[in-house]
Amino acid sequence: MGQVVNIFFINISIIYLVLSLTLYLMRHVLPVQVASPLAVRVWFGVAMGVAAVLLTINSFPVEAARIDLRIIPLALAAAYAGPVGVGVTVVMTMVGRMALDGMTGQLFQSLATLVAFLSLTFLVHRARLRRGHAFSAYVVFGTVLVLIRVTGNVSTDVFMTVFLPYFAMTFFGAWMCYWVAKQIETHLRMFRLHTQRATVDELTGLPNRYMTLERLNDVEASGLSWALLVIDVDRFKQLNDTYGHRTGDAVLRRIGMTLREHCPEDGFVGRYGGEEFVLVTENTRDAKQLAERLVRAVRETTYTFEDQVIPMTISVGVSIANAEPGTVVFERADAALYQAKADGRDQVKIG
């Protein structure tokens, strides 16, 4: 009995470790579900297959059977990734069992059990049960399959003192693992959501002021040469006063898209605040030409409101960093922008 309890805690620790690491690595594609892209379902099946192999290695042989919690990663793969996920897990489980025991009668019994489990997955998938209900069905069915396998293969005493506690631990461990998986998934999704809200400008989809300054600091600390473009939308207040803030928001969104489309691969563009944007590029030689392309692109873009064409332009101040603090570079670019505004707007000035 003591060894069964010990194996239980080792197995649960393995499942927790693999499950937590898997969900963290897949945090950008959460939630994992039957409708997820094929690659997501395959990789989740691979992860659960790794867990099943580790459980097999750490199993406890009892007469003609092995005690472990392989049914839990199989049920998780089926509930989260459907037939594709559990199919991958089943294959990896069989490979692991073959590597451990070789071609034995137990291997073929395991294969029959896994095939029956895989068949159930297709039936449950067609029934479209909720994930929690499907997981419960997989655990119950898998445990019944194990019960059928061991009945008659072990003595009554071993069955009562080892396998009955094992079945109870399986149900308890399955509930714990599913609950933990839900909690981890929820926390990672919320973290991703809050991170996006904290770093991405909701209106334009560009990095917000905080993220822009963070990336600006990274460029400054890199020691590489870089150029800063401070961009301001001309007569934006007049636009809002004439057509309303909804039109102003639409114009800012479109200008943000234009800037992103023309941003070089070695740079980034972000919304600094209001109608002001910042673009950083490592190509200092062509910084002025880049700024002029941006001015021309915005000028040539058609903005309309109620079938009325609204001419829009931007002014740009450019500054080249020369091994000096980013604040100095920004002040110089901002002064150049002010000069471009004073000289009639819709143009580029170098600071």
CSV table of N, CA and C in Angstrom, one decimal, residues 12 28 35 49 70 78 82-83 93 105 113 162 167 178 180-182 195 206 209 223 248 251 254 280 293 323 326 346:
chain,number,residue,atom,x,y,z
A,12,ILE,N,1.6,12.0,-10.0
A,12,ILE,CA,1.0,13.3,-10.0
A,12,ILE,C,2.0,14.4,-10.2
A,28,HIS,N,0.5,31.3,-26.0
A,28,HIS,CA,0.0,32.2,-27.1
A,28,HIS,C,-1.1,31.6,-28.0
A,35,ALA,N,-11.2,22.2,-31.5
A,35,ALA,CA,-11.3,23.0,-32.7
A,35,ALA,C,-10.0,23.8,-32.9
A,49,GLY,N,1.9,12.5,-24.4
A,49,GLY,CA,2.7,11.3,-24.7
A,49,GLY,C,3.9,11.2,-23.9
A,70,ARG,N,-1.3,6.5,-16.2
A,70,ARG,CA,-1.3,6.9,-17.6
A,70,ARG,C,-2.6,7.3,-18.1
A,78,ALA,N,-7.4,13.5,-24.8
A,78,ALA,CA,-8.6,13.3,-25.5
A,78,ALA,C,-9.6,14.5,-25.2
A,82,GLY,N,-8.9,16.1,-28.6
A,82,GLY,CA,-9.7,15.3,-29.3
A,82,GLY,C,-9.0,14.1,-29.9
A,83,PRO,N,-9.6,13.4,-30.9
A,83,PRO,CA,-9.0,12.2,-31.5
A,83,PRO,C,-7.5,12.4,-32.0
A,93,THR,N,2.8,6.3,-26.2
A,93,THR,CA,2.6,5.4,-25.0
A,93,THR,C,3.1,4.0,-25.4
A,105,GLY,N,3.3,-10.3,-24.1
A,105,GLY,CA,1.8,-10.4,-24.1
A,105,GLY,C,1.2,-9.2,-23.5
A,113,THR,N,-6.2,-2.2,-25.1
A,113,THR,CA,-6.9,-1.3,-24.2
A,113,THR,C,-6.8,0.1,-24.8
A,162,VAL,N,-4.2,-3.3,-3.4
A,162,VAL,CA,-3.4,-2.5,-4.3
A,162,VAL,C,-4.3,-1.8,-5.3
A,167,PHE,N,-7.5,2.7,-7.9
A,167,PHE,CA,-8.7,3.2,-8.6
A,167,PHE,C,-9.1,4.5,-8.0
A,178,TYR,N,-7.2,17.9,-13.7
A,178,TYR,CA,-8.1,18.7,-14.6
A,178,TYR,C,-8.3,20.1,-14.0
A,180,VAL,N,-6.4,21.8,-11.9
A,180,VAL,CA,-5.1,22.5,-12.1
A,180,VAL,C,-4.9,23.0,-13.5
A,181,ALA,N,-5.2,22.1,-14.5
A,181,ALA,CA,-5.1,22.5,-15.9
A,181,ALA,C,-6.0,23.7,-16.2
A,182,LYS,N,-7.2,23.7,-15.7
A,182,LYS,CA,-8.2,24.8,-15.9
A,182,LYS,C,-7.7,26.1,-15.3
A,195,THR,N,-1.4,41.7,-20.3
A,195,THR,CA,-0.1,42.1,-20.9
A,195,THR,C,-0.4,42.9,-22.2
A,206,LEU,N,-0.8,49.5,-32.3
A,206,LEU,CA,0.6,49.6,-32.2
A,206,LEU,C,1.0,49.6,-30.8
A,209,ARG,N,2.5,53.9,-25.4
A,209,ARG,CA,3.6,54.8,-25.0
A,209,ARG,C,4.6,54.0,-24.1
A,223,GLY,N,23.8,49.8,-28.1
A,223,GLY,CA,25.0,50.3,-28.6
A,223,GLY,C,25.1,50.5,-30.1
A,248,GLY,N,-12.0,61.1,-36.1
A,248,GLY,CA,-10.6,61.3,-35.7
A,248,GLY,C,-9.9,59.9,-35.4
A,251,VAL,N,-9.2,58.0,-38.5
A,251,VAL,CA,-8.0,58.5,-39.2
A,251,VAL,C,-6.8,58.1,-38.6
A,254,ARG,N,-6.0,54.5,-39.4
A,254,ARG,CA,-5.5,54.3,-40.8
A,254,ARG,C,-4.1,54.8,-40.9
A,280,VAL,N,11.5,54.1,-34.8
A,280,VAL,CA,12.9,53.9,-34.6
A,280,VAL,C,13.4,53.0,-35.7
A,293,ARG,N,9.1,59.2,-47.3
A,293,ARG,CA,8.2,58.2,-47.8
A,293,ARG,C,6.9,58.2,-47.0
A,323,ALA,N,25.8,58.2,-30.0
A,323,ALA,CA,26.3,57.8,-28.6
A,323,ALA,C,25.9,58.8,-27.5
A,326,GLY,N,19.0,58.8,-25.0
A,326,GLY,CA,17.8,58.8,-25.8
A,326,GLY,C,17.0,60.0,-25.6
A,346,ASP,N,3.4,69.1,-43.3
A,346,ASP,CA,3.5,68.1,-44.4
A,346,ASP,C,4.9,68.1,-44.9
